[in-house]
Coordinates of C-alpha atoms in Angstrom, one line a residue:
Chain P
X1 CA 114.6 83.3 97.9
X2 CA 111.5 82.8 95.4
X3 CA 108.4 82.0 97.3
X4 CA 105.9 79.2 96.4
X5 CA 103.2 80.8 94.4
X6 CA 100.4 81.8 96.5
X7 CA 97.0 82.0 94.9
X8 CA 95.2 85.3 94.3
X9 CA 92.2 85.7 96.6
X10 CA 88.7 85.8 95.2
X11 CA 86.3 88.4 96.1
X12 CA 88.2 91.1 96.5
X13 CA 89.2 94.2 94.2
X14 CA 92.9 94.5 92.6
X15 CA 95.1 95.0 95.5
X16 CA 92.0 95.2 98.0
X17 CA 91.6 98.4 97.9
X18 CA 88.2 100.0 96.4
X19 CA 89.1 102.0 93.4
X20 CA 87.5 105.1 95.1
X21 CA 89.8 105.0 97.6
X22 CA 92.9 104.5 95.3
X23 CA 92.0 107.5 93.2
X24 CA 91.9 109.4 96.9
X25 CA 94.7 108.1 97.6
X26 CA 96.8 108.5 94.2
X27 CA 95.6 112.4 94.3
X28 CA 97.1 112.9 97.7
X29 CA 100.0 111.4 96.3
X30 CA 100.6 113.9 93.6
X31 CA 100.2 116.6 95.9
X32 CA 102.9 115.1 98.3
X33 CA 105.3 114.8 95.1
X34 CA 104.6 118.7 94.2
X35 CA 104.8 119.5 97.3
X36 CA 107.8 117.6 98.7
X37 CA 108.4 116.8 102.7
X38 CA 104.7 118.4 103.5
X39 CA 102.3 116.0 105.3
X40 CA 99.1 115.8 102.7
X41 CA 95.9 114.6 105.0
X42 CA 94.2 111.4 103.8
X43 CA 91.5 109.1 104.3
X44 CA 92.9 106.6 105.8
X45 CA 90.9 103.0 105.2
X46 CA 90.7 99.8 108.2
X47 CA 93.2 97.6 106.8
X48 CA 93.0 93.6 107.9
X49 CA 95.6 94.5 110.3
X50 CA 95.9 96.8 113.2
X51 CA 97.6 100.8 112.6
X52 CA 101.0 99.9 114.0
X53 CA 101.6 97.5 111.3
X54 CA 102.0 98.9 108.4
X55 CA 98.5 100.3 107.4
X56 CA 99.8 103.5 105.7
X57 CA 102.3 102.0 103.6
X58 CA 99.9 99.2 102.7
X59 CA 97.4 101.4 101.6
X60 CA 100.1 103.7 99.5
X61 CA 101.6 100.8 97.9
X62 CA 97.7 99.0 97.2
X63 CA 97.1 102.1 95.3
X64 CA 100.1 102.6 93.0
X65 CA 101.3 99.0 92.7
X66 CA 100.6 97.4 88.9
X67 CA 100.6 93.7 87.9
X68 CA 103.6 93.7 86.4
X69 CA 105.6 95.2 89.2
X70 CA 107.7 93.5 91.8
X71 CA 107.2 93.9 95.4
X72 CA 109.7 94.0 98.5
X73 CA 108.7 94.5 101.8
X74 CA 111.7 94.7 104.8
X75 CA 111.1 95.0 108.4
X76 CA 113.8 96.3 110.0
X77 CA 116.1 95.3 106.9
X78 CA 114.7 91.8 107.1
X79 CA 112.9 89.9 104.7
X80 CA 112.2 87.8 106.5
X81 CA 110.2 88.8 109.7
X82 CA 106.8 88.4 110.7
X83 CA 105.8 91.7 109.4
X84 CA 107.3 91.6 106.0
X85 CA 106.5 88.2 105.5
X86 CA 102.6 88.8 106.1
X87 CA 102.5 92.2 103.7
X88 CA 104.0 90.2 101.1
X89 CA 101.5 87.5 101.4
X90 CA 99.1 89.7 101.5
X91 CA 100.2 91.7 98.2
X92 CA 100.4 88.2 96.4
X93 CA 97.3 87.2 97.7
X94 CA 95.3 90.2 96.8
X95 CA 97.0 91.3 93.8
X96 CA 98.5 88.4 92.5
X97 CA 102.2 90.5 91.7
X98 CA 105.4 89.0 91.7
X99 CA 107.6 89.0 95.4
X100 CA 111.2 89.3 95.7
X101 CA 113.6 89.8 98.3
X102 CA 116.3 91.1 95.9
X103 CA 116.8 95.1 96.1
X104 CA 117.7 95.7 92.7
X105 CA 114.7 93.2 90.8
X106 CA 112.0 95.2 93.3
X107 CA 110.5 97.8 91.2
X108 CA 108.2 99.0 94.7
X109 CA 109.7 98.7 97.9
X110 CA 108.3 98.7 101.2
X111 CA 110.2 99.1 104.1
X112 CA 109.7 99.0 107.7
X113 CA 112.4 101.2 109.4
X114 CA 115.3 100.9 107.2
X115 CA 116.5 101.7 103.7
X116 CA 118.6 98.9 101.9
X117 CA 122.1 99.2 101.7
X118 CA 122.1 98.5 97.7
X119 CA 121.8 101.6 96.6
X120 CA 118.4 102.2 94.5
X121 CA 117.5 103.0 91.5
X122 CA 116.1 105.5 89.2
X123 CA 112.8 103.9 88.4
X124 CA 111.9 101.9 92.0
X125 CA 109.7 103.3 94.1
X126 CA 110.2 102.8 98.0
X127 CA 107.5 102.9 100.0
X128 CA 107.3 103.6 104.3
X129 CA 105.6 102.5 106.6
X130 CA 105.3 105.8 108.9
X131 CA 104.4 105.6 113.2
X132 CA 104.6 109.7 113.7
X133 CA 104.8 111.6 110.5
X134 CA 105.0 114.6 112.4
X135 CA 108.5 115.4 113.8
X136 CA 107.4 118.3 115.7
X137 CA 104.9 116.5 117.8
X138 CA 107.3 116.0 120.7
X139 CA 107.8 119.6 121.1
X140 CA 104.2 120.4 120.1
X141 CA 101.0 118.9 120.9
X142 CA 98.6 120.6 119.0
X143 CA 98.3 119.8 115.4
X144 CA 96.7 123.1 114.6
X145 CA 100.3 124.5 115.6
X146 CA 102.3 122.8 114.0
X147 CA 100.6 122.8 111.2
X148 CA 101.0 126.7 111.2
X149 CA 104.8 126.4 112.0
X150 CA 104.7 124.5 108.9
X151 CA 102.7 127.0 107.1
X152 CA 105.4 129.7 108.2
X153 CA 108.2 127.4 108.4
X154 CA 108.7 128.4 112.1
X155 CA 111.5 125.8 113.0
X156 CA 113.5 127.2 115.5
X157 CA 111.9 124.8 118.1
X158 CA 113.6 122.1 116.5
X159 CA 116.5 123.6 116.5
X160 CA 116.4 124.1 120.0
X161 CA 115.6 120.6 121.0
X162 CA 119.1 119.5 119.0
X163 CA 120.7 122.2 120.7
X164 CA 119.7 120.9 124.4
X165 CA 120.8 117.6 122.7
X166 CA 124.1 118.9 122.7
X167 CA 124.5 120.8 125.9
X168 CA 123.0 117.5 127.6
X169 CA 125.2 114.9 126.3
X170 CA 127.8 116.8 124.6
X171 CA 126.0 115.6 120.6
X172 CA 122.9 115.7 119.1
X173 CA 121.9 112.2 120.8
X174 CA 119.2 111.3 118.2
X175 CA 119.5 107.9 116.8
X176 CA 116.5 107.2 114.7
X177 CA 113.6 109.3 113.1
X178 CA 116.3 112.1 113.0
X179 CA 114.5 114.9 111.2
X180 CA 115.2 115.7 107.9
X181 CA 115.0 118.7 105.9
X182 CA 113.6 118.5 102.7
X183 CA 114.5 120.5 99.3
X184 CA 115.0 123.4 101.8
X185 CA 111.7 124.1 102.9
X186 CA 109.6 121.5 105.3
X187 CA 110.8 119.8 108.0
X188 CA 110.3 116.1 107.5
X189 CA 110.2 112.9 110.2
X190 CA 112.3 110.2 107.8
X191 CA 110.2 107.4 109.9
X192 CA 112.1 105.8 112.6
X193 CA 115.0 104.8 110.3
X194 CA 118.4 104.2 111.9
X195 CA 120.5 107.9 111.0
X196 CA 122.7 105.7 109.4
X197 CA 120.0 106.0 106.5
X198 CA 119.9 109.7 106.3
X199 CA 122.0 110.1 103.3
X200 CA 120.4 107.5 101.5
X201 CA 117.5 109.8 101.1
X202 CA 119.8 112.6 99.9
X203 CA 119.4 113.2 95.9
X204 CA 118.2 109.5 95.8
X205 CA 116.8 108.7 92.1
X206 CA 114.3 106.2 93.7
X207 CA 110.9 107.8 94.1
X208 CA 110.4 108.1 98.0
X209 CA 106.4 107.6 99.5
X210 CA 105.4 107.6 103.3
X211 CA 102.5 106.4 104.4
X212 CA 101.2 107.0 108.4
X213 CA 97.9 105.4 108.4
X214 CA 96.7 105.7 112.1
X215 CA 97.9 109.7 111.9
X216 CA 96.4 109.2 108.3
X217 CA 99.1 111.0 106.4
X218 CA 101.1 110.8 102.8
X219 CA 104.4 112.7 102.5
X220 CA 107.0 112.1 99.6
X221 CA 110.2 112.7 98.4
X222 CA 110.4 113.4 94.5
X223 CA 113.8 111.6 92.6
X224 CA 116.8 113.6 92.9
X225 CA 116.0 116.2 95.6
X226 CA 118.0 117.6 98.5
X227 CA 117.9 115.7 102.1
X228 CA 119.4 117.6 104.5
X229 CA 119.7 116.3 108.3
X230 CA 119.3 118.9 110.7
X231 CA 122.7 120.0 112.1
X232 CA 124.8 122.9 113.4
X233 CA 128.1 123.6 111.5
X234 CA 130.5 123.1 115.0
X235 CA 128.4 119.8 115.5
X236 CA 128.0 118.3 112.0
X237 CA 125.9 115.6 111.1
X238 CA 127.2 112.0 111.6
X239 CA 126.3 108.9 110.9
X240 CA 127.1 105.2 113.5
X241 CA 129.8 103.7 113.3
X242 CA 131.0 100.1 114.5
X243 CA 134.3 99.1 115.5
X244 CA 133.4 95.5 114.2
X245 CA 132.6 93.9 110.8
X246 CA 129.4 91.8 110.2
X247 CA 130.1 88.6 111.1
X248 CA 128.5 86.9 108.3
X249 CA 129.5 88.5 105.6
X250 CA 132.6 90.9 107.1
X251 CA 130.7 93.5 105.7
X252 CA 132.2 97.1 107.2
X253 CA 130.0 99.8 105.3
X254 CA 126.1 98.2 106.9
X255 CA 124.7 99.0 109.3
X256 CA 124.4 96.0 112.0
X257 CA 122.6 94.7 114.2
X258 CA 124.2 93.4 117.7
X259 CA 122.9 89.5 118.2
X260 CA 123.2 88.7 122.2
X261 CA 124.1 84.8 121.8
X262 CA 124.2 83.4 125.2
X263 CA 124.5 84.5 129.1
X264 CA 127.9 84.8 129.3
X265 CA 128.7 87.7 127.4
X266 CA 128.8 86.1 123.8
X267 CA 127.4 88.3 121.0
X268 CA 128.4 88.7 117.3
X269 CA 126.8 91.7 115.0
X270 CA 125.5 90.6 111.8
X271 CA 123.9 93.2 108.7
X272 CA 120.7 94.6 109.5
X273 CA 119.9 94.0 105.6
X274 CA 119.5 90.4 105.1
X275 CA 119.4 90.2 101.2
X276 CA 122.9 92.5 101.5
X277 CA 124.5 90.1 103.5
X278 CA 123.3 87.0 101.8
X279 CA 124.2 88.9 98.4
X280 CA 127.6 89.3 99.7
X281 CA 127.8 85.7 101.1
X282 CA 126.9 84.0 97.9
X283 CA 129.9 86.5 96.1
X284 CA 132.3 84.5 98.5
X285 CA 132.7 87.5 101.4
X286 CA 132.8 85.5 104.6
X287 CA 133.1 87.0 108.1
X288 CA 134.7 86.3 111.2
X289 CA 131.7 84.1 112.9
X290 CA 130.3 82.7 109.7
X291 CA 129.9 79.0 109.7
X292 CA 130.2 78.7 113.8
Chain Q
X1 CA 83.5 102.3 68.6
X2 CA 82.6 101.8 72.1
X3 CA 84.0 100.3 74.5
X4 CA 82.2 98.1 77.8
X5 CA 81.4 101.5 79.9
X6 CA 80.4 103.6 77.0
X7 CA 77.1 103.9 75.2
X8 CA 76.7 105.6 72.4
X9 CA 77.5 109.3 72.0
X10 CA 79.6 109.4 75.2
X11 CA 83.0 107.9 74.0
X12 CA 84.9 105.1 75.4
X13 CA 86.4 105.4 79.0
X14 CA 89.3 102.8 80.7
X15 CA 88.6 99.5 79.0
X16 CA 89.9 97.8 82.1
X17 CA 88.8 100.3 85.0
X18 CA 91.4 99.1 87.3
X19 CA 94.5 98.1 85.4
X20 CA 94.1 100.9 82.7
X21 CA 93.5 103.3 86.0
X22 CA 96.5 102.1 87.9
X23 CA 99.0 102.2 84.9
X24 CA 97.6 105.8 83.6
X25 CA 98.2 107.0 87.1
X26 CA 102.4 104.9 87.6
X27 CA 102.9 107.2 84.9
X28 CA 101.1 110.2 85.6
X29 CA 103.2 110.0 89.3
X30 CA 106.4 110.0 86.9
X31 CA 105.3 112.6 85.2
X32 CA 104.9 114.9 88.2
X33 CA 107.6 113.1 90.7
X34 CA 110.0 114.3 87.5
X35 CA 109.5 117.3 85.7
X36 CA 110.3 117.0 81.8
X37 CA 109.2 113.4 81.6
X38 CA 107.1 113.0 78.8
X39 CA 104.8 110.0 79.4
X40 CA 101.9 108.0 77.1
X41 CA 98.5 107.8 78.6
X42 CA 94.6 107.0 77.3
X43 CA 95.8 104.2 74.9
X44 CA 92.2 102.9 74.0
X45 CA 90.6 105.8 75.8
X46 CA 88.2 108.3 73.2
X47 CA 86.8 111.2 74.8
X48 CA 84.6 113.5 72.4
X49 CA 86.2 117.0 71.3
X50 CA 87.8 118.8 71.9
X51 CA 89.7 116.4 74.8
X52 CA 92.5 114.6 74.3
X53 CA 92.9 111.0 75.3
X54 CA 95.8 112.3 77.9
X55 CA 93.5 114.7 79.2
X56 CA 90.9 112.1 79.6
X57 CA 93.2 109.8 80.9
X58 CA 94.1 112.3 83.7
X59 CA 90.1 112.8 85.1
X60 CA 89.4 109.3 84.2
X61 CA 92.0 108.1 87.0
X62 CA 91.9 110.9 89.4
X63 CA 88.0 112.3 89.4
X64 CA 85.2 111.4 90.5
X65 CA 82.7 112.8 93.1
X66 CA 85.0 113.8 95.4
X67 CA 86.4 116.6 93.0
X68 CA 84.7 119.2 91.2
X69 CA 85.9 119.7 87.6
X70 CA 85.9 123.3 85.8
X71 CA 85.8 122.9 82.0
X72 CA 86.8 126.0 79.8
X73 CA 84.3 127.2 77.4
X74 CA 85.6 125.4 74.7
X75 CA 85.6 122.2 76.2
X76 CA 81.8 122.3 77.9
X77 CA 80.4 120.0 75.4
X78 CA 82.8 117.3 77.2
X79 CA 80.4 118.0 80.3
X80 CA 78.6 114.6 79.5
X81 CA 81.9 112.4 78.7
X82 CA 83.0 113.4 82.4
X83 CA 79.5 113.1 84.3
X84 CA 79.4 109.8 83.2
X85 CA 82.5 108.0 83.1
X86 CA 84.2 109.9 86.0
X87 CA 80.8 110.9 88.2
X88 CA 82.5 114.1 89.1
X89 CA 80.5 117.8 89.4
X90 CA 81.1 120.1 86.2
X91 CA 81.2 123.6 88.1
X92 CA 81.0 127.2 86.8
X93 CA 83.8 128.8 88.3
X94 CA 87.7 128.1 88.6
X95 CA 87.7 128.7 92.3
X96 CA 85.4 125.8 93.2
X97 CA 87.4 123.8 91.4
X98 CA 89.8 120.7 91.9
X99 CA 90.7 120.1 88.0
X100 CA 90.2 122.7 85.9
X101 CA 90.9 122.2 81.9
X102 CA 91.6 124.7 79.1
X103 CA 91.2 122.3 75.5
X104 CA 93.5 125.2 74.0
X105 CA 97.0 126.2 75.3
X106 CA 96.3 130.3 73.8
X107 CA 93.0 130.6 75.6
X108 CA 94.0 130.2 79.0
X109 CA 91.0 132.7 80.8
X110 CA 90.5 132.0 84.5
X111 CA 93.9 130.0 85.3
X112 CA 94.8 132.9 87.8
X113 CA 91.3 131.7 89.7
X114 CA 91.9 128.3 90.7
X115 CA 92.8 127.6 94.6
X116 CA 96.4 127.5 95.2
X117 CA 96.0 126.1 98.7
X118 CA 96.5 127.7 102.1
X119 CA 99.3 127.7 104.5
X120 CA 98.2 125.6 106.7
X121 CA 97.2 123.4 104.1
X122 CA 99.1 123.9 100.5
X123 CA 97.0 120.2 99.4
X124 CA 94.1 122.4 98.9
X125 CA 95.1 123.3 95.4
X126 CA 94.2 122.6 91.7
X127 CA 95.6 120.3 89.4
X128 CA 95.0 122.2 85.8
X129 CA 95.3 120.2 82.6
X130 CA 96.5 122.7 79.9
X131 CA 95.9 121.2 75.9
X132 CA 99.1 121.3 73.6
X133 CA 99.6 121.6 70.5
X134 CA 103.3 120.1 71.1
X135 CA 105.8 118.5 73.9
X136 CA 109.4 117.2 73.5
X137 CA 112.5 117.1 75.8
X138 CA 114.8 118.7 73.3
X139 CA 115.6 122.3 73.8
X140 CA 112.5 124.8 75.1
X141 CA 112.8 126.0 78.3
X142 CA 115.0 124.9 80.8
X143 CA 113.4 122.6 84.2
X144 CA 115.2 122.8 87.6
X145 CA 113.9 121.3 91.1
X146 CA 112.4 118.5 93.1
X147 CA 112.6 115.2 90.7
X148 CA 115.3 116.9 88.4
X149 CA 118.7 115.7 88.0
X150 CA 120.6 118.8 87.4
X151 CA 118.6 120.0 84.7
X152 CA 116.1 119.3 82.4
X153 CA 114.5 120.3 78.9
X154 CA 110.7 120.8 77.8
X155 CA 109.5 122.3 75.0
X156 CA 106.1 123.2 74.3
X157 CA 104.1 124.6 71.2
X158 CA 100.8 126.1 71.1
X159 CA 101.2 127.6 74.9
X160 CA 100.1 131.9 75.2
X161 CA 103.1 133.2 76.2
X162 CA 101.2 134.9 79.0
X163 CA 101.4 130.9 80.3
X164 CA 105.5 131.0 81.2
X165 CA 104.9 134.5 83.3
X166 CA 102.0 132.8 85.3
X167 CA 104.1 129.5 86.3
X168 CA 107.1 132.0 87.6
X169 CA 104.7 133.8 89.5
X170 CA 102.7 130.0 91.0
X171 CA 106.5 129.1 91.3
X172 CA 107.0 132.6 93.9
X173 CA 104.0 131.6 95.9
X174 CA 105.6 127.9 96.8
X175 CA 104.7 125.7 98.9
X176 CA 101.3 127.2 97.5
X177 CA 100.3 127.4 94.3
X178 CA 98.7 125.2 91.2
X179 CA 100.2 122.4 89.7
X180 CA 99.8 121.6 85.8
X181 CA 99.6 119.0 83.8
X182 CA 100.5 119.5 80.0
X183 CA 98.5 116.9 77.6
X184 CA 99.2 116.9 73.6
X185 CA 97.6 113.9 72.0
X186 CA 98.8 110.7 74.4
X187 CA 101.4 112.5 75.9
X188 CA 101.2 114.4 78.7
X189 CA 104.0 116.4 80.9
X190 CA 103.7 117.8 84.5
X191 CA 105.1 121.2 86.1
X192 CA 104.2 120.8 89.6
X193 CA 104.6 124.2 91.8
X194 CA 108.0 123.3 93.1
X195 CA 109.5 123.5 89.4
X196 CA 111.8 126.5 88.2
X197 CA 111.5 127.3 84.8
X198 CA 114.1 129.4 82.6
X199 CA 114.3 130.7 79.1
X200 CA 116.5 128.5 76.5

């Protein structure tokens, strides 16, 4: 899906970003990458668009993306929704790059809540768009504390709420946002990803950035280094599992998304990823529900 | 020669301030996101001596008022080049410091006096550009860690010795310590804290 070229913005700096506040930026980027999983405080700018939306990936990727790079954006796996379409115009608009929705052309990434089902490669840089970097903030208010359990890598709080998890409802009943830990030191929020994306993260040769722009934090994942979910060895980490196939594509290894169709019961579950499932389409996979 | 931002005596900066900046930095990031990546910076850049054009290519996309610069003794007369094209602070001390370069890899007085962080915050650290006489990925010392696919190579000439016993010790004090950035010529390497460093 090539979009019709948009035209580059006048008035505004490469990217819209001042080049001040890239070089802030960049160096609290190298800091997140020496120091992996750790939450690096940063300035974080007004963007044209409210925090919620994507300000702290926006302003990561404005300060790292080049004119010759590529640029993805997914919300929720799609191309193709409000929020991806906007930061893709914007990028094209302000920085005049190339947009694609294909996984393996994108050189930068930037994804809403979900990591692409094509696996990436060494080389692409995916960025996230971060709510609450801090995955202690539930069981701690006060960022002074948690920054010292940090510091000390005090963690037995989290360990605790997975264990009440399990003597609640019999598993560790978190879904999304399921906390990481991260080349065996700092415990890491992944961003409200789906835990069916945990092990993406694992050793991945993609370069991973998080942005949280209202919280005003950067956090990173350098290629090729251990991502381990949080887990106790008589209750093991797990991912979802359906008992159906998408019904697009009859995709069995994505994760889906269930699409109510009517008011008497009718719903059909379809890949999350919409450039997997298109990609699979156009190879000649059809599903059970495709062309209804 | 001088380039748009540079008159003369004080060398020639980023030709283009913000592509020049935004590539030097892509691969600066892969330099650091992956230990024993040897990458080519400053194309066009000309600092005076005793800097390298990797070296300026480092402060010319990273510094500027926000981040005091310590130069070693050797490298003071670069004071100038730096006030001008990067606006950052040349201070006398290591401590005060958020770059710090040594122009000569077997002079390296003061790099045990540059921040390594706190534990509460470990961002509170120096980035230290070392000067080399020579980097290649083919035998040297052997790279593990964060950004390293099994294992990786780095050799490096014209380093003290002293240097390799330092980086084990900044390697102990993770998720503190300092993280360097070795520059030869156009090439730089970077051995962020997290890295583990053996013999051959």
């Amino acid at each position: 899906m090539a979009e019709a070229a948009t035209p580059v913005l006048d008035g505004y700096n490469f990217a819209y970003l001042d080049e001040q506040t890239k070089r802030m930026i960049r160096r609290a980027l190298l800091k997140a990458i020496a120091v992996p999983g750790y939450q690096v405080p940063f300035a974080s700018r007004e963007m044209p668009l409210p925090f919620g939306w994507g300000t702290g990936g926006i302003q990561v990727t404005a300060s790292i993306i080049g004119r010759d790079d590529t640029l993805k954006v997914i919300d929720q796996g799609a191309d193709d929704t409000t929020n991806a379409v906007s930061i893709r115009r914007f990028f094209a608009r302000t920085a005049g790059v190339a947009t694609t929705t294909r996984t393996p052309e994108a050189t930068v990434i930037q994804t809403r809540h979900r990591i692409p089902e094509t696996p990436l490669a060494a080389g692409q840089i995916i960025v996230y768009q971060v709510p609450i970097p801090e995955p202690l903030r539930w069981l701690e208010a006060r960022e002074t504390e948690t920054r010292r359990m940090h510091g000390l890598a005090d963690y037995g709080v989290m360990h605790v709420k997975l264990y009440e998890d399990i003597a609640q409802h019999g598993r560790i009943a978190t879904g999304y946002d399921y906390p990481v830990q991260v080349a065996g030191r700092y415990i890491m929020a992944p961003s409200p990803i789906p835990k069916f994306d945990n092990p993406k993260m694992d050793r991945s040769p993609a370069l991973q950035l998080f942005g949280a722009g209202r919280e005003k934090r950067i956090y990173a994942i350098p290629p090729h280094t251990p991502v381990k979910s949080l887990d106790f060895e008589d209750h093991p980490f797990a991912v979802e599992r359906w008992t159906r196939r998408c019904g697009l594509c009859g995709a069995g290894d994505s994760y889906l998304d269930e699409v109510v169709l009517d008011d008497a019961g009718g719903r059909m579950f379809v890949c999350s990823d919409t450039d997997y499932c298109a990609g699979r389409r156009a190879d000649g996979h059809t599903g059970e529900d495709a062309g209804e | 020669m001088s380039g748009p931002l540079s008159p003369p005596g004080l060398g020639a900066g980023f030709a283009d301030p913000v592509g020049d900046a935004q590539r030097s930095f892509r691969r600066i990031m892969d330099a650091m996101a992956r230990p024993g990546t040897v990458v080519e910076v400053g194309g066009a850049v000309m600092p005076p001596a005793p800097l390298m054009p990797a070296t300026a290519a480092v402060l010319l996309t990273l510094a500027d008022l926000d981040t005091p610069l310590w130069l070693d003794p050797i490298s003071a007369d670069a004071a100038g080049y730096v006030a001008f094209h990067c606006g950052c602070t040349v201070v006398p001390a290591p401590e005060q410091a958020v770059f710090g370069v040594f122009a000569d890899g077997r002079r390296l007085d003061g790099l045990g006096r540059f921040a390594v962080g706190e534990a509460d915050y470990p961002d509170r650290a120096a980035t230290v550009v070392i000067q080399v006489a020579g980097l290649g990925t083919t035998g040297g010392r052997r790279l593990s860690g964060p950004g390293i696919d099994g294992e990786a190579r780095l050799a490096v000439d014209g380093l003290d010795d002293g240097f390799w016993a330092f980086q084990a010790g900044n390697r102990l004090l993770f998720p503190l310590g300092i993280d360097v950035v070795l520059a030869c010529g156009h090439r730089l390497a970077a051995l962020p804290r997290s890295v583990t460093v053996r013999e051959a």
